Short mmCIF file of C-alpha atoms in Angstrom, two decimals:
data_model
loop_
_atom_site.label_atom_id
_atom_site.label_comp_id
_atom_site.label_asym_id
_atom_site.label_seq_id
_atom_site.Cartn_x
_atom_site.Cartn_y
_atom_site.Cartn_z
CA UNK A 1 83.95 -140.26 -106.64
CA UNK A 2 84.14 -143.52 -108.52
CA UNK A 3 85.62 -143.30 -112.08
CA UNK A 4 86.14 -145.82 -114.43
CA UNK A 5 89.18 -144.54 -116.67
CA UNK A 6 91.88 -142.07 -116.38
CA UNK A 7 89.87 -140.21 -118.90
CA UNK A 8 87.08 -139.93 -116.74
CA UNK A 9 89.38 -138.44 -114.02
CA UNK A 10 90.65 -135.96 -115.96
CA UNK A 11 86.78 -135.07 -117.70
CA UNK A 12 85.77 -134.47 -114.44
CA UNK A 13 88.37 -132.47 -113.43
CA UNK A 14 88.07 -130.06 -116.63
CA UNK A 15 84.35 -129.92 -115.98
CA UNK A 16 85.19 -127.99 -112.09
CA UNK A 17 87.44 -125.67 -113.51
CA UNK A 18 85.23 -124.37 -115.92
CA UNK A 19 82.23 -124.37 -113.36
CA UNK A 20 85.19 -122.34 -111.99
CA UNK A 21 85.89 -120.06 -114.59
CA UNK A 22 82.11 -119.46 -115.01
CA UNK A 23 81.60 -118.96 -111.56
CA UNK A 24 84.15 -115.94 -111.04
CA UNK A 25 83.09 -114.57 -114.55
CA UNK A 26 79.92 -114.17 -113.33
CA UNK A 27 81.16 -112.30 -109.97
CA UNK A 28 83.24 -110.25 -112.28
CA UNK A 29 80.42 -109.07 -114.01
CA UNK A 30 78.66 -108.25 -111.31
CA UNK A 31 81.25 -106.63 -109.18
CA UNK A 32 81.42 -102.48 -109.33
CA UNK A 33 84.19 -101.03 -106.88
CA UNK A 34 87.04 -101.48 -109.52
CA UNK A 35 89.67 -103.61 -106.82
CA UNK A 36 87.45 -106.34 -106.54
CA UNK A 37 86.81 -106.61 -110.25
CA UNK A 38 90.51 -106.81 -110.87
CA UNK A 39 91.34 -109.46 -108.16
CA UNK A 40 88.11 -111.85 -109.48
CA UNK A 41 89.28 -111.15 -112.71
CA UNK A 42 93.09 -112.79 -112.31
CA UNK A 43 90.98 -115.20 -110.86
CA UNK A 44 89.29 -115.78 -114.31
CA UNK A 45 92.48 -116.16 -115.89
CA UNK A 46 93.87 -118.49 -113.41
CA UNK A 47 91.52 -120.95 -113.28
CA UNK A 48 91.34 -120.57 -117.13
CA UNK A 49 95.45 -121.77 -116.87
CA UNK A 50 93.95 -124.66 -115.25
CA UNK A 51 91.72 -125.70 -117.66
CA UNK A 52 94.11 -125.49 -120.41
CA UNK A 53 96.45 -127.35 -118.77
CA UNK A 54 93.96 -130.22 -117.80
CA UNK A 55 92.38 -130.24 -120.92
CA UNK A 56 96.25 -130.25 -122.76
CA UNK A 57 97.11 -133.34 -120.71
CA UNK A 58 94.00 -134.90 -122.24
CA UNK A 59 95.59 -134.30 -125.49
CA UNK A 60 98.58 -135.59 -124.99
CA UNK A 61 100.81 -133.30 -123.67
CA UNK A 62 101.38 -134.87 -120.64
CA UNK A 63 105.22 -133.24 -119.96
CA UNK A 64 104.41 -131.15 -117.01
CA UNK A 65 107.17 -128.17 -116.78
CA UNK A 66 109.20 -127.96 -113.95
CA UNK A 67 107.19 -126.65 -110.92
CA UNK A 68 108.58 -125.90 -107.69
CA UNK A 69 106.64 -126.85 -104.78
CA UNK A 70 105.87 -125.35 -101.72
CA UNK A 71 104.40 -125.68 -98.72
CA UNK A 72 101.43 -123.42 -98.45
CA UNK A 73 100.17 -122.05 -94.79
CA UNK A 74 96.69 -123.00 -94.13
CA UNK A 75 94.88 -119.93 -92.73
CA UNK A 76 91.73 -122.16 -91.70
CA UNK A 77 89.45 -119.15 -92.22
CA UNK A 78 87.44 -121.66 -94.83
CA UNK A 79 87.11 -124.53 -92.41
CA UNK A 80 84.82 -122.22 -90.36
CA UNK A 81 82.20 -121.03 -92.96
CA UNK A 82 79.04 -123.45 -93.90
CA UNK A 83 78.61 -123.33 -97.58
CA UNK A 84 77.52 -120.68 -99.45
CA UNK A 85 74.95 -119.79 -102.59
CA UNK A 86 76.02 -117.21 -104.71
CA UNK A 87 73.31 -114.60 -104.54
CA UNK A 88 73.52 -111.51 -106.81
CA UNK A 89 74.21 -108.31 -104.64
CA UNK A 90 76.26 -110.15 -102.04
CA UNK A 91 78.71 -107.92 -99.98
CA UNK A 92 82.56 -108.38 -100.87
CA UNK A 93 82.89 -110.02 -97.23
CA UNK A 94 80.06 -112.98 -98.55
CA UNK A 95 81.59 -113.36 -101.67
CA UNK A 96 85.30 -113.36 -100.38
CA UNK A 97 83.56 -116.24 -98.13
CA UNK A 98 82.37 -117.91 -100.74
CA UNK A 99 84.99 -117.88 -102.90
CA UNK A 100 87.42 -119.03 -99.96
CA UNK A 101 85.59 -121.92 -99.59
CA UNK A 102 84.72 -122.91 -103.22
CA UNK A 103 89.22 -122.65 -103.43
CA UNK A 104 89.19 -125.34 -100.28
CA UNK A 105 86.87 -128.21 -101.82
CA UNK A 106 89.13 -127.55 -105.48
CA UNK A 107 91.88 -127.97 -102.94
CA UNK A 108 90.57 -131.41 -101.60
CA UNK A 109 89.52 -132.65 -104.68
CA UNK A 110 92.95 -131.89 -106.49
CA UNK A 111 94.36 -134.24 -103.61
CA UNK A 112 92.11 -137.02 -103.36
CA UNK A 113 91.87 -137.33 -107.53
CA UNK A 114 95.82 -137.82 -107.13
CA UNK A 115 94.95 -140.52 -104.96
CA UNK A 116 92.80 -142.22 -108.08
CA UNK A 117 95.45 -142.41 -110.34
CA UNK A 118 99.14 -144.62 -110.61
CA UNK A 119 100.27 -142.73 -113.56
CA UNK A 120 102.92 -140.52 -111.72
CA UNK A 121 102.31 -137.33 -114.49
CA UNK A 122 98.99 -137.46 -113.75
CA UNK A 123 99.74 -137.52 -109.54
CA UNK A 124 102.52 -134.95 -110.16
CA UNK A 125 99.61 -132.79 -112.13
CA UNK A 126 96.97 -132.89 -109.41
CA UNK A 127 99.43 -132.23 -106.30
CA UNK A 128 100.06 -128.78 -108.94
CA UNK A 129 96.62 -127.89 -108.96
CA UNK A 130 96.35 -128.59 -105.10
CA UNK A 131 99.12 -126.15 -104.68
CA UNK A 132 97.42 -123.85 -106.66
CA UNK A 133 93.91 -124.03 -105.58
CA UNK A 134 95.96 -123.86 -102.14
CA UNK A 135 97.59 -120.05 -103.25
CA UNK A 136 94.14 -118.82 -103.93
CA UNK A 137 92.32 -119.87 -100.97
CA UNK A 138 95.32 -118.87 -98.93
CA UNK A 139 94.95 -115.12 -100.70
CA UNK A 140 90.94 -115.28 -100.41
CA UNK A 141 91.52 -115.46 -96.69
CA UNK A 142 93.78 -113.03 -96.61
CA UNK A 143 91.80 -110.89 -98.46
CA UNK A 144 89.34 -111.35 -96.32
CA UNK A 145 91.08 -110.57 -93.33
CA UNK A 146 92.53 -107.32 -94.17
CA UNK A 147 88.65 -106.29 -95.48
CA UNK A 148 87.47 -107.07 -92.14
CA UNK A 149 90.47 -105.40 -90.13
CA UNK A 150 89.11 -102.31 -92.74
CA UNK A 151 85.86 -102.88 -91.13
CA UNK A 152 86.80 -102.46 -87.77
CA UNK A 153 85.98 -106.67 -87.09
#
């Protein structure tokens, strides 16, 4: 990833969360058992937050609130899974897969973009989407677990 400007960081950045957005839309609508539907959904809406947020910064409105950081336990259920295609009619196990791993590359990217950057609101902005992208892969592998332990695996 070579960028030129702090703008281009931050383009580039908006551009994967709305590939993200679009991604679990489109698993939304496509989902039928009700539980699933609702989980992809607040999935949606999160990495919606994260757009607007990015996309605010742009603007201007660089004053990131007070966020409390934490240190999130790595499952490492994602570092174990080659990547995946989304194919329509994939089992919740494939797409809890693929979804875990999609959350681990936003994860690395949030990190290394801070790492492209000295303005410190734009560093303290990417170590909060880290964190984030970090909750939701963290809760895709859960998710994942506990479906499998249903399964009898």
């Amino acid at each position: 990833m070579d960028f030129n400007s702090f703008e281009e960081i931050l383009d580039f950045a908006i551009e994967r969360e709305k590939q993200a957005v679009k991604f679990y839309q489109r698993l939304v609508d496509q989902e039928t058992f009700p539980a699933s539907k609702q989980t992809l959904t607040e999935f949606v809406e999160e990495e919606t937050k994260h757009q607007r947020l990015l996309e605010d910064f742009k603007k201007g409105k660089r004053s990131i609130v007070e966020y409390k950081y934490e240190w999130i336990p790595d499952i490492k259920r994602s570092d174990y899974i080659v990547d995946m295609k989304y194919e329509p009619g994939m089992d919740f196990a494939e797409i809890l897969r693929l979804a875990m791993k999609r959350e681990e590359k936003a994860l690395r990217l949030y990190n290394a973009l801070a790492t492209k950057t000295d303005d410190a609101e734009c560093i303290k902005l990417f170590k909060l989407l880290a964190q984030e992208e970090a909750k939701h892969k963290q809760t895709f592998e859960t998710l994942y677990d506990d479906h499998m332990a249903e399964l009898g695996d």
